Coordinates of C-alpha atoms and ligand atoms in Angstrom, one line a residue:
X7 CA 0.3 -0.4 0.2
X8 CA 1.3 3.9 -0.6
X9 CA 0.5 5.9 2.3
X10 CA 2.0 9.9 2.6
X11 CA 2.7 9.8 5.7
X12 CA 2.0 13.3 8.0
X13 CA 4.1 14.5 10.5
X14 CA 3.7 18.4 11.8
X15 CA 5.6 19.6 13.8
X16 CA 4.3 23.1 15.6
X17 CA 7.3 24.8 13.0
X18 CA 8.2 21.9 11.0
X19 CA 6.0 19.2 8.1
X20 CA 7.8 15.8 8.4
X21 CA 6.5 13.8 6.0
X22 CA 6.9 10.4 3.9
X23 CA 5.8 8.1 0.6
X24 CA 5.9 4.6 1.4
X25 CA 5.5 1.8 -0.2
X26 CA 4.4 -0.5 3.1
X27 CA 4.9 -3.8 1.3
X28 CA 8.8 -3.7 0.9
X29 CA 8.8 -1.0 3.2
X30 CA 10.7 1.2 1.2
X31 CA 10.3 5.2 1.6
X32 CA 10.1 6.5 -1.8
X33 CA 9.4 10.1 -1.1
X34 CA 10.9 12.7 2.1
X35 CA 10.4 15.7 3.0
X36 CA 11.0 17.6 5.5
X37 CA 10.1 21.4 6.0
X38 CA 11.8 24.0 9.1
X39 CA 11.6 27.0 10.5
X40 CA 7.6 27.0 9.1
X41 CA 6.4 30.5 9.6
X42 CA 9.1 32.1 9.6
X43 CA 10.4 34.3 6.7
X44 CA 13.0 31.2 6.4
X45 CA 11.3 28.9 5.5
X46 CA 12.2 26.1 3.5
X47 CA 11.3 22.7 2.3
X48 CA 14.2 19.8 0.9
X49 CA 12.1 17.2 -1.1
X50 CA 13.5 13.9 -1.8
X51 CA 12.9 11.2 -4.8
X52 CA 14.0 7.7 -4.1
X53 CA 16.1 5.9 -5.2
X54 CA 19.2 8.6 -5.4
X55 CA 16.8 10.9 -2.9
X56 CA 18.7 13.8 -4.6
X57 CA 16.6 16.5 -2.3
X58 CA 15.3 19.6 -3.6
X59 CA 15.2 22.6 -1.9
X60 CA 12.0 25.3 -1.9
X61 CA 11.1 28.8 -0.7
X62 CA 8.2 27.8 1.5
X63 CA 9.0 31.3 3.7
X64 CA 5.1 32.5 5.3
X65 CA 3.3 29.5 4.7
X66 CA 1.8 27.4 7.0
X67 CA 2.2 23.8 7.6
X68 CA -0.5 22.4 6.0
X69 CA -0.4 25.3 3.2
X70 CA 3.6 23.0 2.7
X71 CA 1.9 20.0 2.9
X72 CA -0.4 22.0 0.3
X73 CA 2.7 22.8 -1.5
X74 CA 4.6 19.0 -1.4
X75 CA 1.7 17.4 -3.1
X76 CA 1.7 20.1 -5.7
X77 CA 5.7 18.6 -6.4
X78 CA 4.8 15.1 -5.7
X79 CA 1.6 15.4 -8.7
X80 CA 4.3 17.3 -11.5
X81 CA 8.0 16.6 -10.8
X82 CA 9.7 13.3 -13.1
X83 CA 11.4 12.0 -10.2
X84 CA 7.9 11.4 -8.5
X85 CA 6.1 8.6 -8.6
X86 CA 3.0 9.9 -8.5
X87 CA 1.4 11.9 -11.1
X88 CA -2.1 11.8 -9.4
X89 CA -3.0 12.2 -6.0
X90 CA -5.3 9.4 -6.1
X91 CA -3.0 6.9 -6.6
X92 CA -1.8 7.9 -3.0
X93 CA -3.7 4.9 -0.9
X94 CA -3.5 6.1 2.8
X95 CA -3.3 8.9 4.8
X96 CA -1.5 8.8 8.2
X97 CA -0.7 11.5 10.8
X98 CA 1.3 11.6 13.4
X99 CA -0.9 13.2 16.8
X100 CA 0.8 14.2 19.8
X101 CA -1.8 14.2 22.1
X102 CA -4.9 12.0 21.6
X103 CA -6.0 12.7 24.9
X104 CA -8.7 10.6 27.0
X105 CA -10.5 10.1 23.2
X106 CA -8.2 7.7 21.9
X107 CA -6.8 4.4 22.4
X108 CA -5.8 3.3 19.7
X109 CA -4.7 4.4 16.4
X110 CA -8.3 5.5 14.5
X111 CA -9.3 5.7 11.1
X112 CA -10.1 9.9 11.1
X113 CA -13.9 9.8 9.8
X114 CA -16.3 12.9 11.5
X115 CA -17.1 11.3 15.2
X116 CA -13.4 11.3 14.8
X117 CA -12.3 14.8 13.6
X118 CA -14.4 16.1 15.6
X119 CA -12.9 14.3 19.1
X120 CA -9.1 15.3 17.7
X121 CA -10.3 19.1 17.9
X122 CA -10.5 18.7 21.9
X123 CA -7.7 17.4 22.0
X124 CA -6.1 20.4 20.6
X125 CA -5.8 22.1 23.6
X126 CA -3.7 19.3 25.0
X127 CA -1.1 19.7 23.3
X128 CA -1.8 23.8 21.6
X129 CA 1.5 23.7 19.5
X130 CA 1.7 20.3 17.9
X131 CA -1.9 19.1 17.2
X132 CA -4.0 22.5 15.8
X133 CA -1.4 22.0 11.8
X134 CA -1.8 18.5 12.6
X135 CA -5.7 19.7 12.2
X136 CA -5.4 21.7 9.6
X137 CA -3.5 19.4 7.6
X138 CA -5.9 16.4 7.9
X139 CA -8.7 18.6 7.0
X140 CA -7.2 20.4 3.5
X141 CA -6.2 16.0 2.7
X142 CA -9.7 15.6 3.5
X143 CA -10.6 18.5 0.6
X144 CA -8.6 17.1 -1.5
X145 CA -8.3 13.4 -1.3
X146 CA -12.0 12.7 0.0
X147 CA -11.9 9.5 -1.1
X148 CA -8.4 8.5 0.2
X149 CA -8.8 6.6 3.9
X150 CA -6.7 9.2 6.3
X151 CA -5.9 7.5 9.9
X152 CA -4.4 8.8 12.8
X153 CA -2.0 7.6 14.6
X154 CA -0.9 9.1 18.4
X155 CA 1.4 9.5 21.2
X156 CA -0.4 9.0 24.1
X157 CA -2.9 5.9 22.8
X158 CA 0.2 3.0 24.1
X159 CA -0.2 4.7 27.6
X160 CA -3.8 4.4 28.1
X161 CA -3.8 1.6 29.3
X162 CA -1.8 2.9 32.2
X163 CA -3.8 2.5 35.9
X164 CA -4.9 5.9 37.5
X165 CA -2.8 5.1 39.6
X166 CA 0.1 6.1 37.2
X167 CA -2.0 8.8 35.5
X168 CA -3.2 11.0 38.4
X169 CA -1.5 13.4 39.4
X170 CA -1.9 14.5 43.4
X171 CA -3.3 17.3 42.8
X172 CA -6.4 18.7 43.8
X173 CA -9.0 16.6 42.2
X174 CA -11.2 19.2 39.9
X175 CA -7.7 19.8 38.0
X176 CA -8.3 15.9 36.6
X177 CA -12.6 16.3 35.9
X178 CA -12.1 19.9 34.8
X179 CA -8.8 20.4 33.3
X180 CA -7.9 17.3 32.1
X181 CA -4.8 17.4 33.8
X182 CA -3.4 14.2 34.1
X183 CA 0.1 11.8 32.8
X184 CA -0.6 11.4 29.6
X185 CA 3.3 10.0 28.5
X186 CA 4.4 10.7 24.5
X187 CA 6.4 8.7 22.1
X188 CA 4.0 5.7 22.3
X189 CA 4.4 4.5 18.7
X190 CA 8.1 3.7 19.5
X191 CA 7.5 1.8 22.7
X192 CA 5.6 -0.3 21.1
X193 CA 7.4 -0.8 18.2
X194 CA 10.3 -1.4 20.5
X195 CA 9.0 -4.3 23.2
X196 CA 7.2 -5.7 19.7
X197 CA 10.8 -6.0 18.4
X198 CA 12.7 -7.3 22.1
X199 CA 9.5 -10.5 21.8
X200 CA 10.5 -11.1 18.0
X201 CA 14.5 -11.1 19.4
X202 CA 13.8 -13.0 22.3
X203 CA 11.4 -15.3 20.7
X204 CA 8.4 -15.1 23.0
X205 CA 4.7 -13.3 22.8
X206 CA 5.0 -9.5 24.1
X207 CA 2.1 -10.8 25.9
X208 CA 3.9 -12.9 28.6
X209 CA 6.6 -10.7 28.8
X210 CA 7.9 -7.9 31.0
X211 CA 10.2 -4.9 29.6
X212 CA 11.3 -1.6 30.2
X213 CA 11.5 0.3 27.2
X214 CA 13.8 3.6 27.0
X215 CA 13.7 5.9 23.9
X216 CA 16.9 7.8 24.4
X217 CA 17.2 10.2 21.6
X218 CA 16.3 14.5 21.7
X219 CA 13.7 13.8 23.6
X220 CA 13.8 10.6 26.2
X221 CA 11.3 9.1 27.4
X222 CA 10.9 5.7 30.0
X223 CA 7.9 3.0 29.7
X224 CA 7.3 0.3 31.6
X225 CA 5.6 -2.8 29.5
X226 CA 3.9 -4.8 31.5
X227 CA 2.0 -7.9 28.9
X228 CA 2.3 -5.7 26.3
X229 CA 0.2 -2.8 27.9
X230 CA 2.1 0.9 29.0
X231 CA 1.8 0.5 32.5
X232 CA 3.4 3.8 33.6
X233 CA 5.9 5.9 31.7
X234 CA 8.1 8.3 32.3
X235 CA 6.0 11.4 30.6
X236 CA 3.4 13.0 31.6
X237 CA 0.8 15.5 31.2
X238 CA 2.8 17.2 28.4
X239 CA 6.5 15.5 27.1
X240 CA 9.0 17.5 29.8
X241 CA 8.0 15.6 32.5
X242 CA 10.7 12.6 33.1
X243 CA 14.5 11.9 31.8
X244 CA 16.6 14.7 31.6
X245 CA 17.3 15.3 27.7
X246 CA 18.6 17.6 24.8
X247 CA 17.2 21.1 25.7
X248 CA 14.2 19.9 28.0
X249 CA 15.3 19.6 31.9
X250 CA 12.3 17.1 32.1
X251 CA 10.9 16.3 36.9
X252 CA 12.2 19.1 38.9
X253 CA 11.3 20.4 41.8
X254 CA 7.9 21.8 40.3
X255 CA 8.7 24.9 43.2
X256 CA 11.5 25.9 41.2
X257 CA 9.1 27.1 38.4
X258 CA 8.0 30.1 41.0
X259 CA 10.7 31.3 42.5
X260 CA 12.7 31.9 39.2
X261 CA 9.4 34.0 37.5
X262 CA 9.5 36.1 41.5
X263 CA 13.5 36.3 41.6
X264 CA 13.7 37.2 38.0
X265 CA 10.7 38.4 37.1
X266 CA 9.4 36.1 34.4
X267 CA 6.6 35.5 32.2
X268 CA 5.0 31.9 31.4
X269 CA 5.9 31.4 28.0
X270 CA 9.6 32.8 29.0
X271 CA 9.6 30.1 32.5
X272 CA 8.2 27.4 29.1
X273 CA 11.5 28.0 26.5
X274 CA 14.1 27.9 29.3
X275 CA 12.2 24.5 31.1
X276 CA 11.5 23.0 27.0
X277 CA 14.0 24.6 24.7
X278 CA 17.1 26.3 27.2
X279 CA 18.0 23.3 30.1
X280 CA 18.4 19.6 30.1
X281 CA 22.0 18.3 29.0
X282 CA 22.2 22.5 26.9
X283 CA 21.3 23.9 29.2
X284 CA 24.4 21.7 31.8
X285 CA 26.5 22.0 29.5
X286 CA 26.7 25.2 28.2
X287 CA 27.9 23.1 24.7
X288 CA 24.3 22.4 23.2
X289 CA 21.9 19.5 23.0
X290 CA 23.3 16.8 20.2
X291 CA 24.8 14.4 22.5
X292 CA 27.6 13.4 20.0
X293 CA 28.7 17.5 20.5
X294 CA 28.4 16.3 24.3
X295 CA 30.8 13.7 24.6
X296 CA 33.2 15.1 22.5
X297 CA 34.0 17.7 24.9
X298 CA 33.7 15.7 27.8
X299 CA 36.4 13.6 26.4
X300 CA 38.3 16.6 26.0
X301 CA 38.5 17.0 29.6
X302 CA 35.3 19.8 29.8
X303 CA 33.8 19.8 33.5
X304 CA 30.1 21.1 32.6
X305 CA 29.4 18.4 29.6
X306 CA 30.5 15.4 32.0
X307 CA 28.1 16.9 34.6
X308 CA 25.7 16.3 32.5
X309 CA 26.4 13.1 31.3
X310 CA 26.4 12.2 34.8
X311 CA 23.6 13.3 35.0
X312 CA 21.9 12.7 32.2
X313 CA 22.6 8.6 33.3
X314 CA 22.1 8.7 36.7
X315 CA 18.5 9.5 35.8
X316 CA 17.9 6.5 33.4
X317 CA 19.4 4.4 35.4
X318 CA 16.8 6.0 38.1
X319 CA 13.5 5.7 36.1
X320 CA 15.1 2.0 35.5
X321 CA 14.9 1.2 39.1
X322 CA 12.1 2.1 39.4
X323 CA 9.8 0.2 36.4
X324 CA 11.9 -3.0 37.7
X325 CA 10.1 -1.5 40.8
X326 CA 6.9 -1.3 39.7
X327 CA 6.7 -4.5 37.5
X328 CA 5.9 -7.9 38.6
X329 CA 8.8 -9.8 37.1
X330 CA 10.7 -7.5 34.2
X331 CA 12.6 -9.9 31.4
X332 CA 14.4 -7.2 28.8
X333 CA 15.2 -3.8 29.2
X334 CA 14.7 -1.8 25.2
X335 CA 17.2 0.7 23.9
X336 CA 15.8 2.7 21.2
X337 CA 16.4 6.0 18.9
X338 CA 19.5 8.1 18.4
X339 CA 21.3 7.5 21.7
X340 CA 20.2 4.3 22.6
X341 CA 20.8 2.6 19.6
X342 CA 24.4 4.5 18.7
X343 CA 25.7 4.9 21.4
X344 CA 27.5 1.9 23.1
X345 CA 29.1 4.6 25.3
X346 CA 26.2 5.9 27.2
X347 CA 24.7 2.8 27.2
X348 CA 28.3 1.1 29.2
X349 CA 27.7 3.4 31.0
X350 CA 23.6 3.6 32.3
X351 CA 24.3 -0.6 33.1
X352 CA 27.2 0.2 35.0
X353 CA 25.5 1.2 37.3
X354 CA 22.8 -2.3 37.0
X355 CA 24.3 -5.1 37.2
X356 CA 23.5 -5.2 41.0
X357 CA 19.7 -5.6 40.1
X358 CA 20.6 -8.4 37.4
X359 CA 21.2 -6.8 33.6
X360 CA 24.7 -7.1 32.7
X361 CA 26.0 -5.9 29.2
X362 CA 28.4 -7.6 27.4
X363 CA 30.9 -5.5 25.4
X364 CA 31.4 -6.7 22.8
X365 CA 28.0 -7.5 21.8
X366 CA 27.4 -3.5 22.7
X367 CA 30.0 -2.8 20.3
X368 CA 28.3 -1.2 17.6
X369 CA 31.4 -1.1 15.0
X370 CA 29.1 -3.1 12.1
X371 CA 26.5 -3.2 13.9
X372 CA 24.5 -0.2 13.9
X373 CA 20.5 -0.8 12.7
X374 CA 20.9 -4.2 13.9
X375 CA 18.4 -5.3 16.2
X376 CA 20.1 -8.0 18.7
X377 CA 20.5 -8.2 21.8
X378 CA 23.4 -7.2 24.0
X379 CA 23.1 -8.5 27.1
X380 CA 25.7 -11.6 28.5
X381 CA 24.1 -15.4 28.2
X382 CA 23.3 -15.8 31.4
X383 CA 21.9 -12.1 32.2
X384 CA 19.4 -12.7 34.3
X385 CA 17.2 -9.9 32.3
X386 CA 17.9 -9.2 29.0
X387 CA 19.4 -6.2 27.0
X388 CA 18.5 -5.2 23.3
X389 CA 18.3 -2.8 21.1
X390 CA 16.0 -1.9 18.6
X391 CA 16.3 0.4 15.5
X392 CA 13.4 2.3 15.4
X393 CA 11.5 4.6 12.3
X394 CA 8.3 6.6 13.7
X395 CA 8.2 7.5 9.5
X396 CA 7.4 3.2 8.9
X397 CA 5.7 2.3 12.2
X398 CA 3.3 5.1 11.6
X399 CA 3.1 3.8 7.4
X400 CA 2.7 0.1 8.8
X401 CA -0.1 1.0 11.2
X402 CA -2.1 2.8 9.5
X403 CA -1.7 0.1 6.6
X404 CA -3.3 -2.7 8.9
X405 CA -6.1 -0.7 9.8
X406 CA -6.9 0.1 6.4
X407 CA -6.6 -3.3 5.0
X408 CA -8.5 -4.7 8.2
X409 CA -11.4 -2.3 7.5
X410 CA -11.0 -3.0 3.8
Ligands
LIG1499 P1 16.7 11.6 17.8 O1 15.6 12.3 18.8 O2 16.3 9.8 18.2 O3 17.1 11.4 16.2 O4 18.3 11.1 18.3 C1 19.1 12.6 17.9 C2 19.9 11.9 19.6 O5 21.2 10.2 19.4 C3 21.4 13.3 19.6 O6 21.1 14.1 20.7 C4 22.4 13.0 18.3 O7 23.3 13.1 18.8 C5 22.2 11.3 19.5 N1 23.0 10.4 18.7 C6 22.9 10.4 17.5 N2 24.2 9.5 17.1 C7 25.3 9.2 18.1 C8 25.4 8.7 18.0 N3 26.5 7.7 17.6 N4 26.2 8.7 19.7 C9 25.8 9.7 20.9 N5 24.6 10.2 20.6 C10 24.1 9.6 19.4

């Protein structure tokens, strides 16, 4: 099935045209700084993925997508010449609230509920909804599917998803923990089950999505029972530019001391904290690791804190589950950094998670799903390669095929 994957962000658009049968991307598009005068969009077609760059200054995310569709039907390198050759559309949606517990076909009722979720992710959901509406107009007969970052975590029990705040904040504003990266955690758990050659329904897994953003999930018998991200993706681990969990009193303290506005405080916590805030170098883990190797103390502290917080999260989910069979590492850092994996698991051997240094080595192993613990490690350690666009395309394919 030829699936157009649409991943609309607050100021970006990622899109791919994917042939799900052979699991092959046929087109890749990235628009950045959308809404600003510097906005550009690159589009590349298989097989050589030579990038052409387009000026999309001032266009909204939905208008960028419209422009992409124009390019897709007019560029000779494109695999399609008519929009109706797209067989299905898979939309990534950041927040599905309590309305969506699974990947969903977007009919009129689902579309109405999507609007109700907008206030839960005011920067991300509205542009995604605009793209959906535009596509419903241009391609009225093509099924559209919504794949939610939050849906996988809708199985969390109330003791995990509730905050100890006055109840009316849950009743009136739906303030609770929703989690994120659900598509990635679900996929990592499925791939780990395949590696362990056991049914997912028998396993207790701790899945670690460690990229620019990061979250860890306790997956019991295939279901998310707890995850580190919360009401928004700011809670939990220390991330590239996000603080993760801190004492909430710090926020009001800084606001009072420095007269910060709400927006300024949001920016500090989301864009200026985490690995960037501590290291002062950047949010890219490779740069910070290089600086630490060269003796930079702040870079070393950032890595120490990053590792420690991951170790504590893994330990707390070990406690939350009745059994743990494996810890699964995925995303940019989880997949590629043998050094950070070694540091993380060096502190967890006493819990029965024992890394094999040779298997952990990445040489020739990038992109290979594998077990990297020693043979008799009581709890296995796995590495799994994630590909969000491919997952969205496959989930879209599965749902559309199911409902015919
Ligand atoms: P993602 O958000 O999944 O694309 O992951 C991005 C993060 O992965 C960035 O912080 C990168 O620096 C990091 N990353 C990618 N490759 C490596 C590597 N070989 N070693 C350490 N970090 C890496």
